Amino acid sequence: SQQGEEDPQALSIQEGENATMNCSYKTSINNLQWYRQNSGRGLVHLILIRSNEREKHSGRLRVTLDTSKKSSSLLITASRAADTASYFCATDATGANSKLTFGKGITLSVRP
Amino acid sequence: EADIYQTPRYLVIGTGKKITLECSQTMGHDKMYWYQQDPGMELHLIHYSYGVNSTEKGDLSSESTVSRIRTEHFPLTLESARPSHTSQYLCASSPPQGQPQHFGDGTRLSIL
């Protein structure tokens, strides 16, 4: 089964609201990464959080990691219509030598 | 701004044809990857390479083959295309361990 499982599967919010997406995983990790994919395009890396970190910020993005619960959350604050995309978490498992395992993704729709 | 390039972007072709999907990167990354992604679904790793003359099969079994004769080039070949090969194929590369992957925009392949 997939290492990363995101929830919810789909999220629809109004512009200006915050969006919170969650990811759970099963094994020990070196780091966890979040990616964004616009329709018909490749993935773009957003943020990486290492296993010894608990929280990380990048602009309007905030990522948390709880290794005891094997879970992570991605918060997008003050969302914009341009944030509409699919978001994936990916885990770099211990011993996987940089091979990432991706979750099924969350489809975020931000209504203008 | 793409430093990893995939061609063609779209390919519609008949059953039984030999296909090569091209992937090139200009970042000097040793590690390269091929993923298969059906619409709205997760990414599945089908091949990866840790350097020249190194190729390995990924987590999802695939009838495709890859080669890595030059650092910057990682083509994927299907000897005889079938409708079951219809999917999006994404190429990625990464620097040494623990760093994010960089993705191309993908090839959307449709076998008639």
Short mmCIF file of N, CA and C in Angstrom, two decimals, chain A residues 2 30-31 33 35 37 39-45 48 50 88 92-93 95-105, chain B residues 9-10 31 33 35 37 40-45 48 50 59 88 90 94 96-101 103-106 108:
data_model
loop_
_atom_site.label_atom_id
_atom_site.label_comp_id
_atom_site.label_asym_id
_atom_site.label_seq_id
_atom_site.Cartn_x
_atom_site.Cartn_y
_atom_site.Cartn_z
N GLN A 2 0.31 2.38 -0.35
CA GLN A 2 1.06 3.61 -0.44
C GLN A 2 1.62 4.01 0.91
N ASN A 30 13.42 9.78 6.32
CA ASN A 30 14.49 10.77 6.41
C ASN A 30 13.88 12.17 6.32
N ASN A 31 12.92 12.31 5.41
CA ASN A 31 12.23 13.58 5.27
C ASN A 31 10.87 13.36 4.59
N GLN A 33 8.16 15.46 1.93
CA GLN A 33 8.13 16.59 0.99
C GLN A 33 6.70 16.81 0.50
N TYR A 35 4.50 18.50 -2.69
CA TYR A 35 4.59 18.95 -4.07
C TYR A 35 3.22 19.44 -4.52
N GLN A 37 0.86 20.09 -8.15
CA GLN A 37 0.76 19.77 -9.57
C GLN A 37 -0.44 20.51 -10.15
N SER A 39 -2.91 21.22 -13.36
CA SER A 39 -3.51 20.31 -14.33
C SER A 39 -2.65 20.19 -15.58
N GLY A 40 -2.31 18.97 -15.95
CA GLY A 40 -1.56 18.74 -17.17
C GLY A 40 -0.08 19.06 -17.09
N ARG A 41 0.42 19.33 -15.90
CA ARG A 41 1.83 19.69 -15.75
C ARG A 41 2.55 18.70 -14.84
N GLY A 42 3.86 18.89 -14.71
CA GLY A 42 4.63 18.09 -13.77
C GLY A 42 4.49 18.62 -12.36
N LEU A 43 5.16 17.93 -11.42
CA LEU A 43 5.09 18.35 -10.03
C LEU A 43 6.14 19.41 -9.75
N VAL A 44 5.78 20.30 -8.84
CA VAL A 44 6.70 21.34 -8.40
C VAL A 44 6.89 21.19 -6.90
N HIS A 45 8.15 21.15 -6.48
CA HIS A 45 8.44 20.99 -5.07
C HIS A 45 8.07 22.26 -4.30
N LEU A 48 10.27 20.91 2.04
CA LEU A 48 10.81 19.66 2.57
C LEU A 48 11.00 19.83 4.06
N ARG A 50 12.59 17.76 7.42
CA ARG A 50 13.39 16.61 7.81
C ARG A 50 12.79 15.95 9.06
N PHE A 88 0.52 16.84 -3.29
CA PHE A 88 0.97 15.50 -2.94
C PHE A 88 2.00 15.57 -1.83
N ASP A 92 10.52 10.22 1.88
CA ASP A 92 11.84 9.65 1.60
C ASP A 92 12.11 8.71 2.78
N ALA A 93 11.77 7.45 2.58
CA ALA A 93 11.86 6.50 3.68
C ALA A 93 13.31 6.17 4.00
N GLY A 95 16.52 4.33 4.26
CA GLY A 95 17.02 3.22 3.48
C GLY A 95 16.53 3.19 2.05
N ALA A 96 15.69 4.13 1.67
CA ALA A 96 15.12 4.11 0.32
C ALA A 96 16.04 4.80 -0.68
N ASN A 97 17.11 5.43 -0.19
CA ASN A 97 18.10 6.05 -1.06
C ASN A 97 17.47 7.04 -2.04
N SER A 98 16.71 7.95 -1.50
CA SER A 98 16.10 9.06 -2.24
C SER A 98 14.94 8.68 -3.11
N LYS A 99 14.54 7.41 -3.13
CA LYS A 99 13.32 7.08 -3.86
C LYS A 99 12.14 7.57 -3.04
N LEU A 100 11.29 8.38 -3.67
CA LEU A 100 10.13 8.91 -2.97
C LEU A 100 8.91 8.03 -3.19
N THR A 101 8.06 7.98 -2.18
CA THR A 101 6.75 7.32 -2.31
C THR A 101 5.69 8.39 -2.16
N PHE A 102 4.85 8.51 -3.18
CA PHE A 102 3.85 9.57 -3.21
C PHE A 102 2.50 9.08 -2.73
N GLY A 103 1.74 9.98 -2.10
CA GLY A 103 0.35 9.70 -1.78
C GLY A 103 -0.52 9.92 -3.00
N LYS A 104 -1.83 9.77 -2.80
CA LYS A 104 -2.77 9.88 -3.92
C LYS A 104 -3.11 11.31 -4.27
N GLY A 105 -2.75 12.24 -3.41
CA GLY A 105 -2.96 13.64 -3.71
C GLY A 105 -4.27 14.20 -3.21
N ARG B 9 5.26 16.21 -25.69
CA ARG B 9 4.31 16.51 -24.61
C ARG B 9 3.06 15.64 -24.74
N TYR B 10 2.67 15.42 -25.97
CA TYR B 10 1.51 14.57 -26.25
C TYR B 10 1.86 13.63 -27.39
N LYS B 31 20.88 11.32 -10.19
CA LYS B 31 19.68 10.50 -10.00
C LYS B 31 18.54 10.95 -10.91
N TYR B 33 14.50 9.58 -12.60
CA TYR B 33 13.36 8.72 -12.29
C TYR B 33 12.31 8.83 -13.39
N TYR B 35 8.11 8.11 -13.66
CA TYR B 35 6.87 7.78 -12.97
C TYR B 35 5.75 7.63 -14.00
N GLN B 37 1.57 8.06 -14.18
CA GLN B 37 0.48 8.66 -13.42
C GLN B 37 -0.78 8.68 -14.28
N GLY B 40 -5.66 12.11 -12.19
CA GLY B 40 -6.21 12.22 -10.85
C GLY B 40 -5.71 11.20 -9.86
N MET B 41 -4.65 10.50 -10.23
CA MET B 41 -4.17 9.42 -9.37
C MET B 41 -2.75 9.69 -8.89
N GLU B 42 -2.26 8.77 -8.05
CA GLU B 42 -0.91 8.94 -7.52
C GLU B 42 0.15 8.60 -8.55
N LEU B 43 1.38 8.95 -8.24
CA LEU B 43 2.51 8.62 -9.10
C LEU B 43 3.05 7.25 -8.70
N HIS B 44 3.42 6.47 -9.70
CA HIS B 44 4.04 5.17 -9.45
C HIS B 44 5.43 5.18 -10.09
N LEU B 45 6.44 4.85 -9.32
CA LEU B 45 7.80 4.79 -9.83
C LEU B 45 7.96 3.54 -10.68
N TYR B 48 14.33 3.88 -12.28
CA TYR B 48 15.19 4.92 -11.76
C TYR B 48 16.65 4.60 -12.08
N TYR B 50 20.79 5.80 -10.83
CA TYR B 50 21.64 6.57 -9.92
C TYR B 50 22.89 7.11 -10.60
N ASP B 59 8.80 0.45 -8.34
CA ASP B 59 7.83 -0.30 -7.55
C ASP B 59 6.70 -0.86 -8.39
N GLN B 88 0.03 9.08 -18.32
CA GLN B 88 1.00 10.18 -18.34
C GLN B 88 2.30 9.66 -17.73
N LEU B 90 5.97 10.83 -16.29
CA LEU B 90 6.70 11.96 -15.74
C LEU B 90 8.14 11.57 -15.46
N SER B 94 17.17 14.35 -9.36
CA SER B 94 17.45 14.93 -8.05
C SER B 94 18.95 14.95 -7.78
N PRO B 96 22.12 14.89 -4.78
CA PRO B 96 22.39 13.86 -3.78
C PRO B 96 21.31 13.74 -2.71
N GLN B 97 21.43 12.69 -1.95
CA GLN B 97 20.40 12.22 -1.03
C GLN B 97 19.73 13.32 -0.21
N GLY B 98 18.42 13.20 -0.12
CA GLY B 98 17.66 14.08 0.75
C GLY B 98 17.21 15.36 0.10
N GLN B 99 17.50 15.55 -1.15
CA GLN B 99 17.09 16.78 -1.83
C GLN B 99 15.84 16.54 -2.69
N PRO B 100 15.06 17.58 -2.93
CA PRO B 100 13.81 17.40 -3.70
C PRO B 100 14.08 16.98 -5.14
N GLN B 101 13.05 16.38 -5.72
CA GLN B 101 13.12 16.01 -7.13
C GLN B 101 12.57 17.14 -7.99
N PHE B 103 10.81 17.92 -11.63
CA PHE B 103 10.00 17.19 -12.60
C PHE B 103 9.90 17.92 -13.94
N GLY B 104 9.83 17.11 -15.00
CA GLY B 104 9.43 17.65 -16.29
C GLY B 104 7.92 17.79 -16.35
N ASP B 105 7.42 18.31 -17.46
CA ASP B 105 5.98 18.52 -17.61
C ASP B 105 5.24 17.27 -18.07
N GLY B 106 5.96 16.21 -18.34
CA GLY B 106 5.31 14.94 -18.65
C GLY B 106 5.03 14.74 -20.12
N ARG B 108 1.98 12.91 -22.22
CA ARG B 108 0.67 12.26 -22.14
C ARG B 108 0.56 11.32 -23.34
#
